[in-house]
PDB file of C-alpha atoms in Angstrom:
ATOM      1  CA  MET A 280     167.553 164.695   9.731  1.00  0.00           C
ATOM      2  CA  ILE A 281     166.955 165.202  13.170  1.00  0.00           C
ATOM      3  CA  ALA A 282     164.530 162.604  14.773  1.00  0.00           C
ATOM      4  CA  GLN A 283     161.475 164.499  17.037  1.00  0.00           C
ATOM      5  CA  PRO A 284     161.145 163.158  20.290  1.00  0.00           C
ATOM      6  CA  GLY A 285     158.076 161.202  21.091  1.00  0.00           C
ATOM      7  CA  TRP A 286     158.704 159.888  17.748  1.00  0.00           C
ATOM      8  CA  ALA A 287     159.480 155.833  17.234  1.00  0.00           C
ATOM      9  CA  GLY A 288     159.775 156.333  13.349  1.00  0.00           C
ATOM     10  CA  GLY A 289     158.049 157.571  10.080  1.00  0.00           C
ATOM     11  CA  ASP A 290     155.306 155.514   9.663  1.00  0.00           C
ATOM     12  CA  GLY A 291     153.326 157.399  12.045  1.00  0.00           C
ATOM     13  CA  SER A 292     152.311 155.637  14.827  1.00  0.00           C
ATOM     14  CA  SER A 293     152.986 156.943  18.803  1.00  0.00           C
ATOM     15  CA  ALA A 294     155.401 154.607  20.771  1.00  0.00           C
ATOM     16  CA  ARG A 295     153.384 155.596  23.897  1.00  0.00           C
ATOM     17  CA  GLY A 296     150.309 154.990  22.417  1.00  0.00           C
ATOM     18  CA  GLU A 297     150.740 151.720  21.829  1.00  0.00           C
ATOM     19  CA  ALA A 298     151.855 150.915  24.747  1.00  0.00           C
ATOM     20  CA  ALA A 299     148.926 151.595  26.474  1.00  0.00           C
ATOM     21  CA  GLN A 300     146.465 149.844  24.577  1.00  0.00           C
ATOM     22  CA  PRO A 301     145.792 145.946  25.941  1.00  0.00           C
ATOM     23  CA  ARG A 302     146.603 142.687  23.377  1.00  0.00           C
ATOM     24  CA  PRO A 303     143.058 140.714  22.978  1.00  0.00           C
ATOM     25  CA  GLY A 304     145.509 137.650  23.889  1.00  0.00           C
ATOM     26  CA  ALA A 305     146.125 139.311  27.407  1.00  0.00           C
ATOM     27  CA  ARG A 306     142.465 139.791  27.918  1.00  0.00           C
ATOM     28  CA  TRP A 307     141.341 136.703  27.591  1.00  0.00           C
ATOM     29  CA  ARG A 308     143.851 135.287  29.697  1.00  0.00           C
ATOM     30  CA  ARG A 309     143.488 137.426  32.395  1.00  0.00           C
ATOM     31  CA  GLY A 310     139.456 136.733  32.513  1.00  0.00           C
ATOM     32  CA  LEU A 311     140.538 132.847  32.273  1.00  0.00           C
ATOM     33  CA  ILE A 312     142.273 133.326  35.255  1.00  0.00           C
ATOM     34  CA  ALA A 313     139.571 135.005  37.258  1.00  0.00           C
ATOM     35  CA  VAL A 314     137.140 132.243  35.922  1.00  0.00           C
ATOM     36  CA  ALA A 315     139.624 129.724  37.632  1.00  0.00           C
ATOM     37  CA  LEU A 316     140.414 131.730  40.771  1.00  0.00           C
ATOM     38  CA  LEU A 317     136.845 131.901  41.256  1.00  0.00           C
ATOM     39  CA  LEU A 318     136.008 128.270  40.800  1.00  0.00           C
ATOM     40  CA  GLY A 319     138.455 127.606  43.200  1.00  0.00           C
ATOM     41  CA  LEU A 320     136.754 129.723  45.806  1.00  0.00           C
ATOM     42  CA  CYS A 321     133.575 127.906  45.233  1.00  0.00           C
ATOM     43  CA  GLY A 322     135.497 124.678  45.662  1.00  0.00           C
ATOM     44  CA  LEU A 323     137.755 125.613  48.388  1.00  0.00           C
ATOM     45  CA  ALA A 324     133.709 126.790  50.245  1.00  0.00           C
ATOM     46  CA  ALA A 325     132.121 123.375  49.182  1.00  0.00           C
ATOM     47  CA  ALA A 326     134.988 121.309  50.313  1.00  0.00           C
ATOM     48  CA  THR A 327     135.237 123.515  54.217  1.00  0.00           C
ATOM     49  CA  ALA A 328     131.242 122.752  54.162  1.00  0.00           C
ATOM     50  CA  GLY A 329     131.255 119.635  54.114  1.00  0.00           C
ATOM     51  CA  VAL A 330     134.508 118.768  56.467  1.00  0.00           C
ATOM     52  CA  VAL A 331     132.204 121.232  58.987  1.00  0.00           C
ATOM     53  CA  ASN A 332     129.039 119.291  58.462  1.00  0.00           C
ATOM     54  CA  HIS A 333     131.228 116.101  59.027  1.00  0.00           C
ATOM     55  CA  PHE A 334     132.276 117.116  62.419  1.00  0.00           C
ATOM     56  CA  LEU A 335     128.922 118.689  63.318  1.00  0.00           C
ATOM     57  CA  PRO A 336     127.169 116.149  65.580  1.00  0.00           C
ATOM     58  CA  ARG A 337     124.749 114.045  63.746  1.00  0.00           C
ATOM     59  CA  ARG A 338     121.688 114.847  64.269  1.00  0.00           C
ATOM     60  CA  PHE A 339     119.291 111.429  64.209  1.00  0.00           C
ATOM     61  CA  THR A 340     115.832 110.844  63.198  1.00  0.00           C
ATOM     62  CA  THR A 341     112.708 110.105  65.234  1.00  0.00           C
ATOM     63  CA  ALA A 342     112.878 106.689  63.751  1.00  0.00           C
ATOM     64  CA  GLN A 343     116.255 106.510  64.933  1.00  0.00           C
ATOM     65  CA  GLN A 344     115.602 107.426  67.999  1.00  0.00           C
ATOM     66  CA  ARG A 345     112.922 105.155  69.053  1.00  0.00           C
ATOM     67  CA  GLN A 346     114.898 101.992  67.264  1.00  0.00           C
ATOM     68  CA  ILE A 347     118.069 102.827  69.486  1.00  0.00           C
ATOM     69  CA  GLU A 348     116.315 103.470  72.763  1.00  0.00           C
ATOM     70  CA  ALA A 349     113.879 100.067  71.932  1.00  0.00           C
ATOM     71  CA  TRP A 350     117.147  98.743  71.104  1.00  0.00           C
ATOM     72  CA  GLU A 351     118.726 100.336  75.241  1.00  0.00           C
ATOM     73  CA  VAL A 352     115.857  99.134  77.079  1.00  0.00           C
ATOM     74  CA  SER A 353     116.017  95.496  75.453  1.00  0.00           C
ATOM     75  CA  ARG A 354     119.143  95.035  76.643  1.00  0.00           C
ATOM     76  CA  ARG A 355     119.200  95.772  80.037  1.00  0.00           C
ATOM     77  CA  TRP A 356     118.148  92.143  81.307  1.00  0.00           C
ATOM     78  CA  ARG A 357     121.135  90.819  80.029  1.00  0.00           C
ATOM     79  CA  ALA A 358     123.581  94.174  81.029  1.00  0.00           C
ATOM     80  CA  MET A 359     122.948  94.953  84.502  1.00  0.00           C
ATOM     81  CA  PRO A 360     123.891  93.164  87.323  1.00  0.00           C
ATOM     82  CA  ALA A 361     121.164  90.457  88.741  1.00  0.00           C
ATOM     83  CA  GLY A 362     121.324  92.215  92.084  1.00  0.00           C
ATOM     84  CA  ARG A 363     120.205  95.191  90.523  1.00  0.00           C
ATOM     85  CA  ILE A 364     116.897  94.324  88.854  1.00  0.00           C
ATOM     86  CA  PHE A 365     116.686  92.080  91.920  1.00  0.00           C
ATOM     87  CA  PRO A 366     117.124  94.629  95.304  1.00  0.00           C
ATOM     88  CA  VAL A 367     118.042  93.601  98.860  1.00  0.00           C
ATOM     89  CA  ARG A 368     115.289  95.576 100.248  1.00  0.00           C
ATOM     90  CA  ILE A 369     112.147  97.064  98.467  1.00  0.00           C
ATOM     91  CA  GLY A 370     109.518  99.395 100.514  1.00  0.00           C
ATOM     92  CA  TYR A 371     106.027  99.462  99.406  1.00  0.00           C
ATOM     93  CA  ARG A 372     103.031 100.290 100.803  1.00  0.00           C
ATOM     94  CA  VAL A 373      99.405  98.377 102.187  1.00  0.00           C
ATOM     95  CA  THR A 374      96.526 100.580 101.255  1.00  0.00           C
ATOM     96  CA  GLY A 375      94.128  99.069 103.286  1.00  0.00           C
ATOM     97  CA  THR A 376      91.066 100.543 102.193  1.00  0.00           C
ATOM     98  CA  GLN A 377      89.081  97.207 103.007  1.00  0.00           C
ATOM     99  CA  VAL A 378      89.629  98.000 106.227  1.00  0.00           C
ATOM    100  CA  GLY A 379      89.328 101.658 106.141  1.00  0.00           C
ATOM    101  CA  LEU A 380      93.003 102.250 107.167  1.00  0.00           C
ATOM    102  CA  SER A 381      93.143 106.403 107.148  1.00  0.00           C
ATOM    103  CA  ARG A 382      96.792 106.348 105.204  1.00  0.00           C
ATOM    104  CA  PRO A 383      99.008 103.791 103.864  1.00  0.00           C
ATOM    105  CA  VAL A 384     101.538 101.205 105.550  1.00  0.00           C
ATOM    106  CA  PRO A 385     104.596 101.592 104.647  1.00  0.00           C
ATOM    107  CA  LEU A 386     106.532  98.006 104.530  1.00  0.00           C
ATOM    108  CA  GLN A 387     109.292  97.093 103.465  1.00  0.00           C
ATOM    109  CA  ALA A 388     109.833  93.564 101.977  1.00  0.00           C
ATOM    110  CA  SER A 389     113.089  92.026 101.758  1.00  0.00           C
ATOM    111  CA  ARG A 390     115.135  89.523  99.341  1.00  0.00           C
ATOM    112  CA  ILE A 391     115.403  85.927 100.216  1.00  0.00           C
ATOM    113  CA  GLY A 392     117.124  85.030  97.046  1.00  0.00           C
ATOM    114  CA  ILE A 393     117.840  84.915  93.658  1.00  0.00           C
ATOM    115  CA  ALA A 394     117.192  82.132  90.860  1.00  0.00           C
ATOM    116  CA  ALA A 395     119.075  80.954  88.434  1.00  0.00           C
ATOM    117  CA  GLN A 396     117.827  82.308  84.357  1.00  0.00           C
ATOM    118  CA  ALA A 397     115.362  79.523  83.286  1.00  0.00           C
ATOM    119  CA  PRO A 398     113.808  78.494  80.257  1.00  0.00           C
ATOM    120  CA  CYS A 399     110.126  80.173  79.544  1.00  0.00           C
ATOM    121  CA  ARG A 400     109.030  76.741  79.952  1.00  0.00           C
ATOM    122  CA  ALA A 401     110.484  76.213  83.275  1.00  0.00           C
ATOM    123  CA  ALA A 402     109.669  78.724  84.967  1.00  0.00           C
ATOM    124  CA  ALA A 403     105.860  78.296  84.193  1.00  0.00           C
ATOM    125  CA  ASP A 404     103.463  75.942  84.007  1.00  0.00           C
ATOM    126  CA  SER A 405     102.489  75.057  80.398  1.00  0.00           C
ATOM    127  CA  ALA A 406      99.103  77.199  79.612  1.00  0.00           C
ATOM    128  CA  THR A 407     102.075  80.005  81.108  1.00  0.00           C
ATOM    129  CA  ALA A 408     104.791  78.973  79.018  1.00  0.00           C
ATOM    130  CA  ARG A 409     102.522  78.815  76.278  1.00  0.00           C
ATOM    131  CA  ILE A 410     101.355  82.606  76.238  1.00  0.00           C
ATOM    132  CA  LEU A 411     104.889  83.919  76.974  1.00  0.00           C
ATOM    133  CA  ALA A 412     106.581  81.678  73.873  1.00  0.00           C
ATOM    134  CA  ARG A 413     103.035  83.005  71.270  1.00  0.00           C
ATOM    135  CA  TYR A 414     104.833  86.905  72.252  1.00  0.00           C
ATOM    136  CA  GLY A 415     108.471  85.583  71.854  1.00  0.00           C
ATOM    137  CA  CYS A 416     109.388  85.029  75.393  1.00  0.00           C
ATOM    138  CA  GLN A 417     113.517  84.692  75.553  1.00  0.00           C
ATOM    139  CA  ALA A 418     113.556  83.944  79.075  1.00  0.00           C
ATOM    140  CA  VAL A 419     112.185  84.237  82.976  1.00  0.00           C
ATOM    141  CA  LEU A 420     114.484  85.975  85.687  1.00  0.00           C
ATOM    142  CA  ARG A 421     112.968  85.090  89.260  1.00  0.00           C
ATOM    143  CA  ALA A 422     113.394  86.435  93.076  1.00  0.00           C
ATOM    144  CA  THR A 423     111.631  85.896  95.789  1.00  0.00           C
ATOM    145  CA  TYR A 424     110.777  88.111  99.305  1.00  0.00           C
ATOM    146  CA  VAL A 425     109.424  88.043 102.299  1.00  0.00           C
ATOM    147  CA  ASP A 426     107.264  90.877 103.533  1.00  0.00           C
ATOM    148  CA  GLY A 427     107.801  92.963 105.795  1.00  0.00           C
ATOM    149  CA  THR A 428     105.558  91.164 108.633  1.00  0.00           C
ATOM    150  CA  GLY A 429     106.984  87.940 107.911  1.00  0.00           C
ATOM    151  CA  SER A 430     104.035  86.037 106.778  1.00  0.00           C
ATOM    152  CA  LEU A 431     103.424  86.738 103.066  1.00  0.00           C
ATOM    153  CA  VAL A 432     106.277  85.567 100.244  1.00  0.00           C
ATOM    154  CA  VAL A 433     106.435  86.209  96.634  1.00  0.00           C
ATOM    155  CA  THR A 434     108.053  85.199  93.644  1.00  0.00           C
ATOM    156  CA  VAL A 435     107.951  87.691  90.931  1.00  0.00           C
ATOM    157  CA  GLY A 436     109.349  86.961  87.511  1.00  0.00           C
ATOM    158  CA  ILE A 437     110.363  89.138  84.659  1.00  0.00           C
ATOM    159  CA  ALA A 438     109.892  88.022  81.107  1.00  0.00           C
ATOM    160  CA  PRO A 439     111.955  89.624  77.977  1.00  0.00           C
ATOM    161  CA  VAL A 440     109.955  89.348  74.548  1.00  0.00           C
ATOM    162  CA  ARG A 441     110.207  90.522  71.474  1.00  0.00           C
ATOM    163  CA  SER A 442     108.567  94.743  71.841  1.00  0.00           C
ATOM    164  CA  ARG A 443     106.399  96.941  73.944  1.00  0.00           C
ATOM    165  CA  ALA A 444     103.361  95.972  72.078  1.00  0.00           C
ATOM    166  CA  ALA A 445     103.985  92.264  72.736  1.00  0.00           C
ATOM    167  CA  ALA A 446     104.535  92.699  76.571  1.00  0.00           C
ATOM    168  CA  THR A 447     101.227  93.937  76.924  1.00  0.00           C
ATOM    169  CA  ALA A 448      99.447  91.772  75.546  1.00  0.00           C
ATOM    170  CA  ALA A 449     100.813  88.911  76.791  1.00  0.00           C
ATOM    171  CA  ALA A 450     100.250  90.226  80.410  1.00  0.00           C
ATOM    172  CA  GLY A 451      96.781  90.947  78.803  1.00  0.00           C
ATOM    173  CA  ALA A 452      96.246  87.159  78.283  1.00  0.00           C
ATOM    174  CA  LEU A 453      98.181  86.205  81.708  1.00  0.00           C
ATOM    175  CA  THR A 454      95.643  88.399  83.801  1.00  0.00           C
ATOM    176  CA  ALA A 455      92.718  86.416  81.292  1.00  0.00           C
ATOM    177  CA  ALA A 456      93.661  83.189  82.317  1.00  0.00           C
ATOM    178  CA  SER A 457      94.597  83.761  86.176  1.00  0.00           C
ATOM    179  CA  ARG A 458      91.154  84.988  86.523  1.00  0.00           C
ATOM    180  CA  SER A 459      89.798  81.680  84.503  1.00  0.00           C
ATOM    181  CA  GLY A 460      91.856  78.601  85.558  1.00  0.00           C
ATOM    182  CA  GLY A 461      92.284  80.382  89.576  1.00  0.00           C
ATOM    183  CA  PRO A 462      95.663  81.690  91.488  1.00  0.00           C
ATOM    184  CA  ALA A 463      96.954  78.394  91.143  1.00  0.00           C
ATOM    185  CA  SER A 464      98.563  78.819  87.736  1.00  0.00           C
ATOM    186  CA  GLY A 465     100.663  80.515  86.263  1.00  0.00           C
ATOM    187  CA  LEU A 466     104.935  81.701  87.228  1.00  0.00           C
ATOM    188  CA  SER A 467     106.734  78.722  89.227  1.00  0.00           C
ATOM    189  CA  PRO A 468     107.217  80.000  93.018  1.00  0.00           C
ATOM    190  CA  VAL A 469     111.282  79.710  93.958  1.00  0.00           C
ATOM    191  CA  ARG A 470     111.493  78.028  97.460  1.00  0.00           C
ATOM    192  CA  TYR A 471     114.257  78.075  99.491  1.00  0.00           C
ATOM    193  CA  PRO A 472     115.299  75.865 101.886  1.00  0.00           C
ATOM    194  CA  GLY A 473     116.131  76.525 105.425  1.00  0.00           C
ATOM    195  CA  THR A 474     114.444  80.476 104.740  1.00  0.00           C
ATOM    196  CA  LEU A 475     110.260  81.574 105.682  1.00  0.00           C
ATOM    197  CA  ALA A 476     110.178  80.687 101.620  1.00  0.00           C
ATOM    198  CA  ALA A 477     110.798  76.692 102.259  1.00  0.00           C
ATOM    199  CA  GLN A 478     107.328  75.795 101.821  1.00  0.00           C
ATOM    200  CA  PHE A 479     105.928  78.029  98.977  1.00  0.00           C
ATOM    201  CA  GLY A 480     105.605  75.641  96.440  1.00  0.00           C
ATOM    202  CA  PRO A 481     102.782  75.429  92.941  1.00  0.00           C
ATOM    203  CA  ALA A 482     100.235  74.300  95.606  1.00  0.00           C
ATOM    204  CA  GLN A 483     100.532  77.185  97.963  1.00  0.00           C
ATOM    205  CA  ARG A 484      99.987  79.807  95.314  1.00  0.00           C
ATOM    206  CA  GLN A 485      96.958  82.324  96.308  1.00  0.00           C
ATOM    207  CA  LEU A 486      96.913  84.654  93.507  1.00  0.00           C
ATOM    208  CA  MET A 487      98.899  85.622  90.390  1.00  0.00           C
ATOM    209  CA  LEU A 488      99.607  89.214  88.852  1.00  0.00           C
ATOM    210  CA  ALA A 489     100.983  89.910  85.732  1.00  0.00           C
ATOM    211  CA  GLY A 490     101.932  93.505  84.174  1.00  0.00           C
ATOM    212  CA  SER A 491     104.093  94.916  81.816  1.00  0.00           C
ATOM    213  CA  GLN A 492     106.891  97.295  81.940  1.00  0.00           C
ATOM    214  CA  GLY A 493     108.509  98.480  77.851  1.00  0.00           C
ATOM    215  CA  PRO A 494     109.516  95.279  76.525  1.00  0.00           C
ATOM    216  CA  TYR A 495     108.793  93.138  79.807  1.00  0.00           C
ATOM    217  CA  VAL A 496     106.049  90.914  81.113  1.00  0.00           C
ATOM    218  CA  VAL A 497     106.372  90.901  84.996  1.00  0.00           C
ATOM    219  CA  MET A 498     104.275  88.502  86.965  1.00  0.00           C
ATOM    220  CA  SER A 499     104.106  87.679  90.824  1.00  0.00           C
ATOM    221  CA  VAL A 500     102.602  84.830  92.699  1.00  0.00           C
ATOM    222  CA  ALA A 501     101.808  85.160  96.128  1.00  0.00           C
ATOM    223  CA  GLY A 502     101.475  83.085  99.452  1.00  0.00           C
ATOM    224  CA  TYR A 503     101.708  82.042 102.717  1.00  0.00           C
ATOM    225  CA  THR A 504     105.055  81.407 105.027  1.00  0.00           C
ATOM    226  CA  ASP A 505     103.568  78.909 106.902  1.00  0.00           C
ATOM    227  CA  GLY A 506     102.913  76.793 103.406  1.00  0.00           C
ATOM    228  CA  ARG A 507      99.416  76.659 103.678  1.00  0.00           C
ATOM    229  CA  PRO A 508      97.254  75.452 100.586  1.00  0.00           C
ATOM    230  CA  GLN A 509      95.217  78.181  98.455  1.00  0.00           C
ATOM    231  CA  VAL A 510      92.314  79.549 100.446  1.00  0.00           C
ATOM    232  CA  ARG A 511      89.707  81.544  99.945  1.00  0.00           C
ATOM    233  CA  LEU A 512      91.361  85.270 100.038  1.00  0.00           C
ATOM    234  CA  SER A 513      87.801  87.244 100.023  1.00  0.00           C
ATOM    235  CA  ALA A 514      87.418  85.618 103.376  1.00  0.00           C
ATOM    236  CA  ASP A 515      89.933  88.315 104.556  1.00  0.00           C
ATOM    237  CA  PRO A 516      89.759  91.417 103.002  1.00  0.00           C
ATOM    238  CA  TYR A 517      92.347  92.801 105.021  1.00  0.00           C
ATOM    239  CA  MET A 518      95.037  89.857 103.911  1.00  0.00           C
ATOM    240  CA  THR A 519      93.685  90.257 100.298  1.00  0.00           C
ATOM    241  CA  ASP A 520      94.507  94.170 100.420  1.00  0.00           C
ATOM    242  CA  GLU A 521      98.161  93.116 102.327  1.00  0.00           C
ATOM    243  CA  MET A 522      99.095  90.234  99.340  1.00  0.00           C
ATOM    244  CA  ASN A 523      97.945  92.449  96.747  1.00  0.00           C
ATOM    245  CA  ASP A 524      99.749  95.396  97.199  1.00  0.00           C
ATOM    246  CA  PHE A 525     102.788  93.419  98.329  1.00  0.00           C
ATOM    247  CA  ALA A 526     103.039  91.196  95.365  1.00  0.00           C
ATOM    248  CA  SER A 527     101.977  94.464  92.996  1.00  0.00           C
ATOM    249  CA  GLY A 528     104.545  96.533  95.013  1.00  0.00           C
ATOM    250  CA  VAL A 529     107.853  94.431  94.534  1.00  0.00           C
ATOM    251  CA  ALA A 530     106.440  93.947  90.860  1.00  0.00           C
ATOM    252  CA  ASN A 531     106.843  97.931  90.104  1.00  0.00           C
ATOM    253  CA  ALA A 532     110.145  98.542  91.935  1.00  0.00           C
ATOM    254  CA  VAL A 533     111.900  95.940  90.296  1.00  0.00           C
ATOM    255  CA  SER A 534     110.307  96.347  86.530  1.00  0.00           C
ATOM    256  CA  GLN A 535     110.771 100.151  86.758  1.00  0.00           C
ATOM    257  CA  PRO A 536     114.330 100.057  86.105  1.00  0.00           C
ATOM    258  CA  LEU A 537     114.379  97.651  83.050  1.00  0.00           C
ATOM    259  CA  GLY A 538     111.155  99.901  81.381  1.00  0.00           C
ATOM    260  CA  LYS A 539     112.852 103.242  82.730  1.00  0.00           C
ATOM    261  CA  PRO A 540     113.128 105.178  79.401  1.00  0.00           C
ATOM    262  CA  PRO A 541     116.744 106.261  78.545  1.00  0.00           C
ATOM    263  CA  PRO A 542     117.769 109.203  77.405  1.00  0.00           C
ATOM    264  CA  VAL A 543     117.559 110.470  74.091  1.00  0.00           C
ATOM    265  CA  PRO A 544     120.182 109.501  71.865  1.00  0.00           C
ATOM    266  CA  ARG A 545     123.035 112.213  71.018  1.00  0.00           C
ATOM    267  CA  CYS A 546     125.829 111.673  69.124  1.00  0.00           C
ATOM    268  CA  PRO A 547     128.879 113.475  70.304  1.00  0.00           C
ATOM    269  CA  GLY A 548     130.113 114.635  67.141  1.00  0.00           C
ATOM    270  CA  ALA A 549     133.366 112.484  66.550  1.00  0.00           C
ATOM    271  CA  PRO A 550     133.258 110.984  62.864  1.00  0.00           C
ATOM    272  CA  GLY A 551     131.223 107.638  62.784  1.00  0.00           C
ATOM    273  CA  CYS A 552     129.801 108.734  65.891  1.00  0.00           C
TER     274      CYS A 552
END
C-alpha cells in the first residue's frame, strides 16, 4: 500500500499538526524564565539606584548643619594663629558725639604685645573669674594695644565658653558686675616694660566693657598710658567717647573673625564625605 503524502501512519494524525502545538511543560518553562528575567531586571535597577544614591552629594539636615557650624566656630581660638586673632593694627573710629563732631574721626590702634594663653582664674579678678567659670570658660587669650594718639591703652581678652547662649549670658553678667563694682574690676591688663603699656595695671583700669561673639566672651579694659589711676571720666566728655570707642573698636575687630558664621557645610559627594 502506498503511503499518502503528509501522513505519518495509519492512526489518522498529522505530523505537521503535532509540531505546531506547544507542550504544557514548555509553556511553564518559558513563564519561569520570563519571571526570572523580570526579577533580575528589578534587582539590577535597585542596585543601580543604590550605587547612584551612594555617590550623590550627602545632604545634611538643618540640625546637623548647625552642629557642624557651631563646632567650626568653637575651634577657631585653637586653630587660628595668634597674630590673626590679634592683628598688628586695627582701624577704629571716634564718634565724638559728646563734643559735636560732624563726622567720626578714623584712628588706628597698634598692637604692643600678645600674652600667653592663661587660665580663666589667672586672667581676671576673682569676681570676673567666677562668672566666666559659671559659663564654662576654657581659657583667656589677651593682647594689649595703644590708640592712635599714644595716650590710651587697652587690653582685650577672648574667653571661649560652652555655647553662644552661655557667652551672651556671661557678657550680661559681667556688664552688670562692672556697673555695680566700678571699672577697676574685670579683665586683668597685660603690661609690657619699655612700652607705652608699661604702667597699665589693675589700678589703672578706667573702664571695662564686655560683649559676646558666637561662643566667645569678649572683654576689654582701657586706661591711660601715663599710668594715672582711675579718674572720673564723666568730667571729660570727649575722653569718655574716645576711650569707649577705642575699647569697643578693638574688641569688635578682634572678635568678628572668631565669631563669623562659616560657609554652609556641604559634602563633596565622595563615599563617607
